[in-house]
XYZ file of C-alpha atoms in Angstrom:
596
model
C -9.977 13.105 19.699
C -7.115 11.774 21.793
C -4.509 9.866 19.800
C -3.124 6.783 21.512
C 0.077 4.983 20.632
C -0.653 2.332 18.039
C 0.780 -1.142 17.666
C 1.075 -0.049 14.037
C 3.963 2.240 14.960
C 5.973 0.299 12.429
C 8.497 1.468 9.857
C 8.769 -0.354 6.504
C 12.025 -1.143 4.760
C 12.334 -2.831 1.376
C 13.701 -2.849 -2.151
C 10.748 -3.727 -4.474
C 11.473 -7.438 -4.094
C 11.077 -7.854 -0.351
C 9.821 -5.731 2.543
C 9.770 -5.877 6.342
C 8.168 -3.941 9.202
C 10.210 -2.851 12.204
C 8.842 -1.560 15.511
C 10.160 1.427 17.446
C 12.698 -0.650 19.384
C 14.213 -2.170 16.251
C 12.369 -5.490 16.358
C 11.496 -7.007 12.974
C 7.906 -8.095 13.529
C 6.825 -8.795 9.941
C 8.770 -10.188 6.992
C 7.205 -12.319 4.259
C 9.738 -14.539 2.550
C 10.843 -14.833 -0.150
C 8.107 -12.698 -1.765
C 5.889 -9.846 -0.592
C 3.037 -12.367 -0.364
C 5.167 -15.223 0.974
C 5.348 -17.099 4.269
C 5.800 -14.558 7.102
C 8.928 -15.941 8.774
C 8.794 -12.984 11.118
C 5.128 -12.901 12.071
C 5.186 -11.442 15.582
C 2.658 -8.844 14.392
C -0.012 -11.569 14.259
C 1.190 -13.872 17.054
C -0.536 -12.302 20.012
C 1.579 -12.776 23.138
C 3.800 -15.533 21.724
C 7.552 -15.021 22.022
C 8.445 -16.154 18.526
C 8.355 -14.799 15.006
C 10.784 -11.883 15.238
C 14.379 -10.710 15.348
C 15.522 -8.122 17.834
C 18.576 -6.706 19.543
C 18.032 -6.512 23.296
C 20.111 -3.844 25.016
C 20.989 -4.594 28.631
C 19.496 -1.990 30.993
C 17.389 -0.588 28.165
C 15.989 2.879 28.816
C 14.631 4.443 25.637
C 14.581 4.243 21.852
C 14.775 6.754 19.025
C 14.028 6.032 15.395
C 14.303 7.856 12.093
C 14.807 7.269 8.403
C 17.926 8.466 6.679
C 16.790 11.415 4.600
C 14.901 10.507 1.423
C 15.521 6.771 1.801
C 13.887 3.691 3.363
C 17.087 3.094 5.362
C 15.986 2.995 8.999
C 18.068 3.938 12.028
C 17.004 2.846 15.515
C 19.030 4.096 18.476
C 18.724 2.285 21.799
C 19.967 3.861 25.034
C 20.642 2.144 28.359
C 20.268 3.598 31.843
C 24.066 3.518 32.259
C 24.453 5.855 29.274
C 25.648 3.251 26.797
C 23.947 3.024 23.431
C 23.775 1.291 20.075
C 22.535 2.192 16.613
C 20.762 -0.371 14.427
C 20.691 0.412 10.716
C 18.205 -1.643 8.706
C 17.772 -1.753 4.942
C 17.205 -3.983 1.938
C 19.911 -3.446 -0.714
C 18.806 -1.624 -3.841
C 21.105 -0.173 -6.508
C 22.253 -0.550 -10.100
C 24.855 -3.207 -10.796
C 26.021 -4.546 -14.176
C 23.520 -2.184 -15.838
C 20.553 -3.780 -14.117
C 18.675 -3.393 -10.874
C 20.174 -5.285 -7.914
C 17.390 -5.985 -5.405
C 18.036 -9.337 -3.718
C 15.755 -10.931 -1.147
C 18.018 -9.760 1.661
C 17.708 -7.728 4.823
C 20.839 -6.177 6.289
C 21.167 -5.120 9.938
C 24.239 -3.148 11.015
C 24.696 -2.720 14.786
C 27.212 -0.186 16.067
C 28.147 0.902 19.595
C 27.830 4.677 19.852
C 28.611 5.236 23.534
C 30.144 3.228 26.351
C 30.304 -0.553 26.366
C 26.764 -1.699 25.545
C 25.822 -5.296 26.293
C 23.401 -6.877 23.850
C 21.514 -10.088 23.213
C 20.586 -11.023 19.662
C 17.386 -13.016 19.296
C 16.486 -14.558 15.936
C 13.246 -16.528 16.184
C 11.624 -17.183 12.814
C 8.561 -19.352 12.349
C 7.638 -21.267 9.222
C 4.432 -22.282 7.448
C 2.431 -19.317 8.724
C 3.515 -19.718 12.319
C 2.847 -23.445 12.587
C 6.421 -24.771 12.466
C 9.656 -24.158 14.331
C 12.780 -24.303 12.170
C 15.755 -26.547 12.767
C 18.789 -24.509 13.784
C 22.104 -25.424 12.090
C 25.321 -23.609 12.996
C 28.081 -22.710 10.572
C 31.362 -20.878 11.034
C 29.868 -17.458 10.232
C 26.189 -18.151 9.979
C 23.136 -19.834 11.446
C 20.718 -21.688 9.172
C 17.059 -21.847 10.174
C 15.760 -24.773 8.142
C 12.084 -25.321 7.483
C 10.382 -27.897 5.335
C 9.955 -25.640 2.298
C 12.394 -22.780 2.914
C 15.644 -22.115 4.744
C 16.663 -18.766 6.179
C 20.394 -18.135 6.449
C 21.626 -15.472 8.855
C 25.232 -14.617 8.060
C 27.016 -12.473 10.611
C 30.265 -10.983 11.788
C 29.064 -11.365 15.390
C 30.147 -14.409 17.443
C 27.894 -17.209 16.201
C 28.001 -18.983 19.549
C 26.429 -15.998 21.282
C 23.812 -15.552 18.565
C 22.786 -19.216 18.441
C 22.399 -19.398 22.236
C 20.862 -15.943 22.627
C 23.643 -15.173 25.084
C 24.506 -11.558 25.989
C 27.848 -10.093 24.916
C 29.579 -6.716 25.055
C 29.521 -4.907 21.735
C 33.003 -3.499 21.256
C 32.719 -2.746 17.537
C 30.301 -2.894 14.613
C 28.652 -6.195 13.706
C 26.459 -7.067 10.758
C 23.633 -9.501 10.112
C 22.585 -10.491 6.600
C 19.259 -12.340 6.413
C 18.266 -14.094 3.227
C 18.540 -17.130 0.999
C 20.589 -20.158 1.926
C 23.708 -19.108 0.044
C 27.273 -18.507 1.202
C 28.039 -14.833 1.696
C 31.066 -14.442 -0.585
C 32.780 -11.360 0.877
C 33.689 -9.551 4.077
C 30.303 -9.005 5.723
C 30.995 -5.688 7.479
C 32.711 -4.072 4.501
C 30.135 -5.304 2.013
C 27.233 -4.155 4.192
C 28.763 -0.677 4.496
C 29.197 -0.493 0.711
C 25.665 -1.754 0.122
C 24.286 0.859 2.506
C 26.091 3.673 0.731
C 25.005 2.487 -2.719
C 21.421 1.992 -1.508
C 21.385 5.476 0.006
C 22.675 6.951 -3.279
C 20.030 5.087 -5.285
C 17.110 6.370 -3.219
C 18.469 9.878 -2.942
C 18.784 10.058 -6.725
C 15.317 8.546 -7.186
C 13.791 11.208 -4.942
C 15.705 13.968 -6.724
C 13.931 13.038 -9.949
C 10.425 13.270 -8.479
C 8.101 16.195 -9.098
C 6.842 17.185 -5.671
C 4.688 20.043 -4.367
C 6.095 23.047 -2.531
C 4.205 22.216 0.650
C 4.144 18.923 2.584
C 7.301 17.706 0.864
C 8.381 15.359 3.632
C 5.079 13.469 3.764
C 4.892 13.263 -0.041
C 8.427 11.881 -0.290
C 7.816 9.321 2.453
C 4.537 8.268 0.825
C 6.224 8.050 -2.591
C 9.078 5.924 -1.273
C 6.655 3.601 0.501
C 4.427 3.373 -2.564
C 7.467 2.234 -4.525
C 8.309 -0.299 -1.787
C 4.778 -1.672 -2.272
C 5.615 -2.507 -5.889
C 6.813 -5.991 -6.709
C 9.081 -4.879 -9.485
C 9.598 -8.245 -11.124
C 5.979 -8.375 -12.318
C 4.937 -4.741 -11.830
C 2.235 -5.540 -9.253
C 1.529 -3.024 -6.495
C 0.206 -4.634 -3.313
C -2.631 -2.957 -1.441
C -0.606 -3.340 1.771
C 2.328 -5.335 3.101
C 0.274 -7.169 5.729
C -2.626 -9.525 6.101
C -5.408 -9.625 8.674
C -4.835 -6.480 10.695
C -8.504 -5.859 11.549
C -10.329 -2.740 10.385
C -11.506 -2.114 13.961
C -11.052 -3.710 17.399
C -12.560 -7.192 17.704
C -14.088 -7.315 14.237
C -13.861 -10.225 11.781
C -13.075 -7.698 9.008
C -9.592 -9.180 8.640
C -8.379 -9.473 5.051
C -5.210 -10.375 3.175
C -4.057 -7.263 1.293
C -0.826 -8.722 -0.103
C -2.262 -8.707 -3.613
C -2.901 -6.278 -6.439
C -6.356 -4.736 -6.838
C -6.977 -3.516 -10.367
C -9.365 -0.953 -8.882
C -6.339 0.809 -7.430
C -4.861 1.066 -10.928
C -6.229 4.447 -11.934
C -5.303 6.123 -8.655
C -1.838 4.550 -8.454
C -1.013 5.421 -12.064
C -2.277 8.948 -11.519
C -0.128 9.471 -8.433
C 2.965 7.976 -10.062
C 2.399 10.125 -13.148
C 2.110 13.289 -11.079
C 5.341 12.417 -9.278
C 7.115 11.522 -12.501
C 7.876 7.970 -11.313
C 7.437 6.627 -14.808
C 9.265 3.300 -14.460
C 7.075 2.125 -11.581
C 4.021 3.366 -13.469
C 5.135 1.552 -16.624
C 5.688 -1.654 -14.630
C 2.192 -1.468 -13.180
C 0.666 -0.895 -16.622
C 2.594 -3.929 -17.878
C 1.273 -5.989 -14.974
C -2.291 -5.097 -15.932
C -1.645 -6.182 -19.513
C -0.625 -9.618 -18.225
C -3.720 -9.835 -16.042
C -5.933 -8.913 -18.993
C -4.241 -11.534 -21.173
C -5.277 -14.277 -18.736
C -8.973 -13.626 -19.236
C -9.886 -14.871 -22.719
C -13.592 -14.162 -22.130
C -12.962 -10.544 -21.127
C -14.136 -10.948 -17.522
C -11.629 -9.375 -15.149
C -11.152 -10.342 -11.534
C -11.013 -7.411 -9.131
C -7.758 -8.639 -7.600
C -4.790 -10.734 -8.716
C -1.681 -12.133 -7.076
C 1.833 -10.787 -7.534
C 2.000 -13.267 -10.401
C -1.450 -12.814 -11.961
C -2.022 -16.512 -12.688
C -1.479 -17.608 -9.066
C -4.647 -18.513 -7.158
C -5.866 -16.274 -4.329
C -8.120 -18.895 -2.755
C -8.921 -17.673 0.744
C -8.233 -19.792 3.813
C -7.992 -19.317 7.554
C -4.530 -19.696 9.110
C -5.135 -21.418 12.481
C -1.597 -21.194 13.893
C -1.570 -17.381 14.047
C -3.890 -15.954 16.732
C -4.045 -12.538 15.046
C -3.182 -8.905 15.661
C -3.413 -8.438 19.456
C -5.051 -11.857 19.444
C -7.895 -10.662 17.215
C -8.329 -13.353 14.582
C -8.974 -14.822 12.205
C -5.830 -14.590 10.100
C -6.459 -15.129 6.399
C -4.268 -16.115 3.486
C -5.647 -15.278 0.043
C -8.725 -13.187 -0.651
C -12.201 -14.282 -1.647
C -12.723 -10.953 -3.403
C -10.934 -12.529 -6.376
C -14.103 -14.584 -6.918
C -16.480 -11.628 -6.754
C -18.112 -9.709 -9.524
C -17.088 -6.067 -9.255
C -18.113 -4.148 -12.342
C -16.017 -1.055 -11.634
C -12.789 -2.899 -12.455
C -13.276 -2.422 -16.223
C -13.332 1.348 -15.891
C -10.299 1.389 -13.617
C -8.214 -0.651 -16.056
C -9.283 1.310 -19.134
C -8.659 4.648 -17.409
C -5.203 3.581 -16.274
C -4.251 2.324 -19.739
C -5.357 5.599 -21.307
C -1.897 6.804 -20.248
C -0.313 4.857 -23.141
C -2.085 7.055 -25.701
C -0.936 10.411 -24.342
C 2.311 10.030 -22.394
C 5.310 10.356 -24.679
C 7.679 9.246 -21.907
C 6.381 5.679 -22.202
C 7.815 3.186 -24.717
C 6.307 2.962 -28.179
C 3.515 0.395 -28.475
C 0.982 -0.599 -31.100
C -1.754 1.799 -30.000
C -4.311 0.432 -32.426
C -3.878 -3.088 -31.059
C -4.126 -1.827 -27.472
C -7.265 0.135 -28.314
C -8.864 -3.008 -29.715
C -7.937 -4.872 -26.539
C -9.440 -2.124 -24.384
C -12.562 -2.078 -26.534
C -13.061 -5.738 -25.670
C -13.088 -4.744 -21.994
C -15.309 -1.791 -22.795
C -17.938 -4.098 -24.270
C -18.033 -5.951 -20.950
C -18.238 -2.662 -19.056
C -21.242 -1.322 -20.939
C -22.944 -4.726 -20.810
C -22.749 -4.951 -17.001
C -22.936 -1.253 -16.127
C -26.487 -1.495 -14.828
C -26.277 -4.987 -13.355
C -25.870 -5.852 -9.650
C -22.381 -6.477 -8.252
C -20.487 -6.582 -4.929
C -19.352 -2.994 -5.399
C -16.201 -1.131 -4.456
C -16.557 -2.184 -0.799
C -16.747 -5.862 -1.728
C -19.931 -6.791 0.087
C -19.979 -10.526 0.657
C -23.659 -10.999 1.367
C -25.515 -8.904 -1.201
C -25.456 -7.485 -4.727
C -26.903 -4.196 -5.996
C -26.558 -1.815 -8.915
C -24.006 0.400 -7.206
C -23.608 4.013 -8.258
C -19.827 3.840 -8.191
C -19.729 0.715 -10.351
C -22.037 2.296 -12.930
C -19.955 5.465 -12.781
C -16.755 3.537 -13.547
C -18.452 1.747 -16.450
C -19.437 5.186 -17.767
C -15.776 6.205 -17.404
C -14.750 3.144 -19.436
C -16.955 4.243 -22.339
C -15.971 7.893 -21.979
C -12.232 7.153 -22.051
C -12.631 4.861 -25.044
C -14.407 7.729 -26.797
C -11.468 10.029 -26.005
C -8.930 7.476 -27.227
C -10.903 6.991 -30.435
C -10.827 10.744 -31.050
C -7.054 10.717 -30.522
C -6.716 7.868 -33.017
C -9.085 9.669 -35.417
C -11.454 6.717 -35.359
C -14.608 8.809 -35.619
C -17.003 5.888 -35.951
C -15.683 4.296 -32.747
C -15.812 7.648 -30.968
C -19.473 7.926 -31.833
C -20.109 4.356 -30.731
C -18.574 4.839 -27.294
C -20.146 8.253 -26.893
C -23.557 6.638 -27.299
C -22.846 4.106 -24.550
C -21.468 6.810 -22.242
C -24.584 8.942 -22.753
C -26.880 5.994 -22.013
C -25.125 5.142 -18.742
C -24.931 8.811 -17.747
C -28.676 9.223 -18.213
C -29.387 6.195 -16.060
C -27.097 7.368 -13.233
C -28.598 10.839 -13.176
C -32.167 9.498 -13.274
C -31.796 6.673 -10.746
C -29.127 7.595 -8.181
C -29.867 11.252 -7.473
C -32.199 11.317 -4.476
C -33.781 14.753 -3.876
C -35.019 13.788 -0.419
C -31.460 12.948 0.660
C -30.076 15.871 -1.370
C -27.272 13.683 -2.706
C -26.290 10.996 -5.134
C -26.817 7.819 -3.140
C -25.151 4.441 -2.859
C -27.284 2.486 -5.331
C -30.424 2.563 -7.419
C -33.429 3.597 -5.339
C -31.382 3.799 -2.137
C -31.469 6.386 0.624
C -28.042 5.497 2.005
C -24.846 7.441 1.415
C -21.555 6.153 0.065
C -18.311 8.144 0.057
C -17.264 6.721 -3.324
C -19.686 9.071 -5.127
C -17.331 11.892 -4.102
C -15.288 10.818 -7.149
C -17.939 12.000 -9.617
C -16.245 15.312 -10.395
C -12.748 13.877 -10.208
C -13.656 11.312 -12.871
C -15.198 13.994 -15.080
C -18.784 12.798 -14.792
C -20.004 16.157 -13.476
C -18.384 19.557 -13.258
C -17.590 20.412 -9.638
C -19.925 23.406 -9.936
C -22.957 21.175 -10.589
C -25.399 21.942 -7.737
C -26.113 18.245 -7.252
C -22.443 17.449 -6.752
C -21.987 20.374 -4.365
C -25.020 19.191 -2.392
C -23.647 15.631 -2.341
C -20.320 16.812 -0.930
C -22.097 18.866 1.746
C -24.437 16.026 2.698
C -21.718 13.390 2.883
C -19.484 15.765 4.833
C -22.217 16.017 7.450
C -23.792 12.573 7.602
C -20.770 10.302 7.088
C -18.592 12.243 9.491
C -17.455 10.346 12.593
C -15.189 12.452 14.726
C -13.275 14.576 12.219
C -13.124 12.104 9.341
C -15.395 10.035 7.099
C -16.844 6.570 7.176
C -17.144 4.894 3.782
C -20.853 4.329 4.532
C -22.997 4.258 7.663
C -25.339 1.349 7.022
C -24.972 -2.236 8.250
C -23.126 -4.670 6.016
C -22.225 -8.354 6.358
C -20.510 -7.651 9.696
C -22.632 -4.849 11.161
C -22.061 -1.109 10.984
C -18.522 0.135 10.302
C -16.734 1.572 13.349
C -13.664 3.274 11.922
C -12.876 6.048 9.468
C -11.831 4.622 6.110
C -8.964 6.990 5.396
C -9.093 7.171 1.616
C -12.662 8.470 1.892
C -11.408 11.491 3.818
C -8.781 12.081 1.122
C -11.586 11.953 -1.486
C -13.545 14.416 0.652
C -10.557 16.770 0.777
C -10.257 16.693 -3.017
C -14.012 17.238 -3.404
C -13.985 20.214 -1.016
C -11.150 21.742 -3.010
C -13.011 21.117 -6.276
C -16.178 22.921 -5.127
C -14.199 25.949 -3.992
C -13.842 25.238 -0.281
C -10.063 25.053 -0.467
C -9.388 26.448 2.998
C -11.684 23.830 4.521
C -9.904 21.187 2.460
C -6.505 22.354 3.719
C -7.744 22.305 7.311
C -9.024 18.725 7.061
C -5.893 17.545 5.245
C -3.489 19.214 7.663
C -5.351 17.784 10.627
C -5.365 14.313 9.085
C -1.598 14.395 8.503
C -1.245 14.802 12.269
C -2.686 11.307 12.669
C 0.112 9.386 10.925
C 2.298 7.055 12.923
C 5.859 7.982 13.862
C 7.071 6.909 10.399
C 4.730 9.421 8.750
C 2.469 6.731 7.283
C -1.138 5.569 7.435
C -2.835 2.207 7.528
C -6.318 1.760 6.079
C -8.483 2.936 8.972
C -8.524 5.328 11.917
C -10.553 4.964 15.090
C -12.704 8.109 15.471
C -12.449 8.158 19.267
C -8.883 7.081 20.017
C -7.154 8.198 16.815
C -5.525 4.772 16.626
C -4.617 3.258 13.279
C -6.327 0.021 12.251
C -6.385 -2.095 9.121
C -3.592 -3.370 6.929
C -0.429 -1.326 6.717
C 1.005 0.618 4.978
C -2.057 1.087 2.785
C -1.596 1.987 -0.883
C -4.861 3.934 -1.082
C -3.764 6.086 1.860
C -0.331 6.691 0.322
C -1.903 7.747 -2.964
C -4.451 9.932 -1.164
C -1.685 11.748 0.697
C 0.174 12.450 -2.544
C -2.856 13.576 -4.559
C -4.174 15.890 -1.839
C -0.788 17.490 -1.206
C -0.299 18.173 -4.921
C -3.813 19.594 -5.302
C -3.691 21.857 -2.250
C -0.074 23.035 -2.174
C 0.841 26.616 -2.879
C 2.780 26.829 -6.164
C 6.569 26.847 -6.343
C 6.314 30.243 -8.041
C 5.510 31.797 -4.681
C 9.134 31.402 -3.598
C 10.631 32.606 -6.886
């Protein structure tokens, strides 16, 4: 496989209230405002060849760029060099620190530009678009700022640079540091350069201290820390939601209509996200996510859970096409909202119950009424066991068919099994027996109807002969011991038949849009964990190490990887991929005791 440079060579910055993506030359190409799921004022990522929807710093006689994060932070440094030897450094971050005994995380981006050699000549271009690319803002000049006024929102860019040059996109010689503060239409009340420097230092201290408190493996520390930081950036701290990705409509493969809006919170991700955060010791983010789920559950008086909710759970996710944005590399359509919120996906009950099991065992979490929570989870459990063997859209959210999917039934079994465990903890023996009976019934059905001897594997659905990578989770969820010959055979079969290039497809049968073309990265992470579980740890390490070589320059993954070019596709950065990186590194790393 030959890896090509990806247009997803983007580095995220953020502060758990806002986030932006910056390309290798320091251009902000994606920033949703004022929320993670808001209007992308900087939408160059999805604008094809249009020359709008971004902010950049153009260096006269540009030659090359270098980019790196400050250690253990999401503070990004981009260095631009000119052919005459002059150069500048752009430092980008979103402020994040503790102030007045509470978290300070405003909807602000700060850009600090410093000359580092010679007399660099730069042009500052600020070109936001409004209403998903359909509207140009009205530009209003102030003494130390430019206002970009739209119909619903206004972006204020406060600066210590000459406003006349900025407003006219005129070049000027950079003789000293200048700062740009992008955010709400409010007067910046202090010296911009001094305040930005202080904010950078306090933000750096916050993230450095946050990383110091993480529990990380001995090996692959850098990739785990970068994944952990980015996972935290994917959390909308105000409600506790964790978005599946920061973008919408980056296609899963070239020229496919598989373009979805991932700026929402999938409850299916709950178990894996909580597990990764627990392993790392990031308890506050984990607690916020658990609280978010409680609010989502409270919305559904009849017990039916949607698979996906907005950053504020009650906000509609009605899907629509955005005509003004041509799409990533011109590959539309661009979507806002996600129709998956209307689907029936039976696995969601198990994911939510498994994630909330943490409340009953983790003494780091605040005290709650465990009996009341158990009763609430039992209400969801009743739904789970009622629908366990009924058709649904499944984990892959098929839009044109419904089946009794093995993974969905498996997660409903997990719902009953975890309720049994909780009941034992609470010494509610009658309830433990009740849930044990349901778990045994679902287990018997799965073993009788989804094991296919002719395929030598557990298959995708009842009576099917097709494979599905999600059954690799059987041992991880505790359904089977990893030594069970059927599970070992399933891992071996999937590792052969779903392999494309070096990594896995999620399945290899046609769906609503044809056969999948790209490796779905989380499936390879599941495969790595399954290989390790069945005793093939060296093979698991080899696959994992090779896969880590396919990240972009920021050390991150999107959702998909092209098996021939090695190019990243799909929304970015992808929560599943971040979690997979963390879980595999922890599972496979040599112990810290080896260096003692």
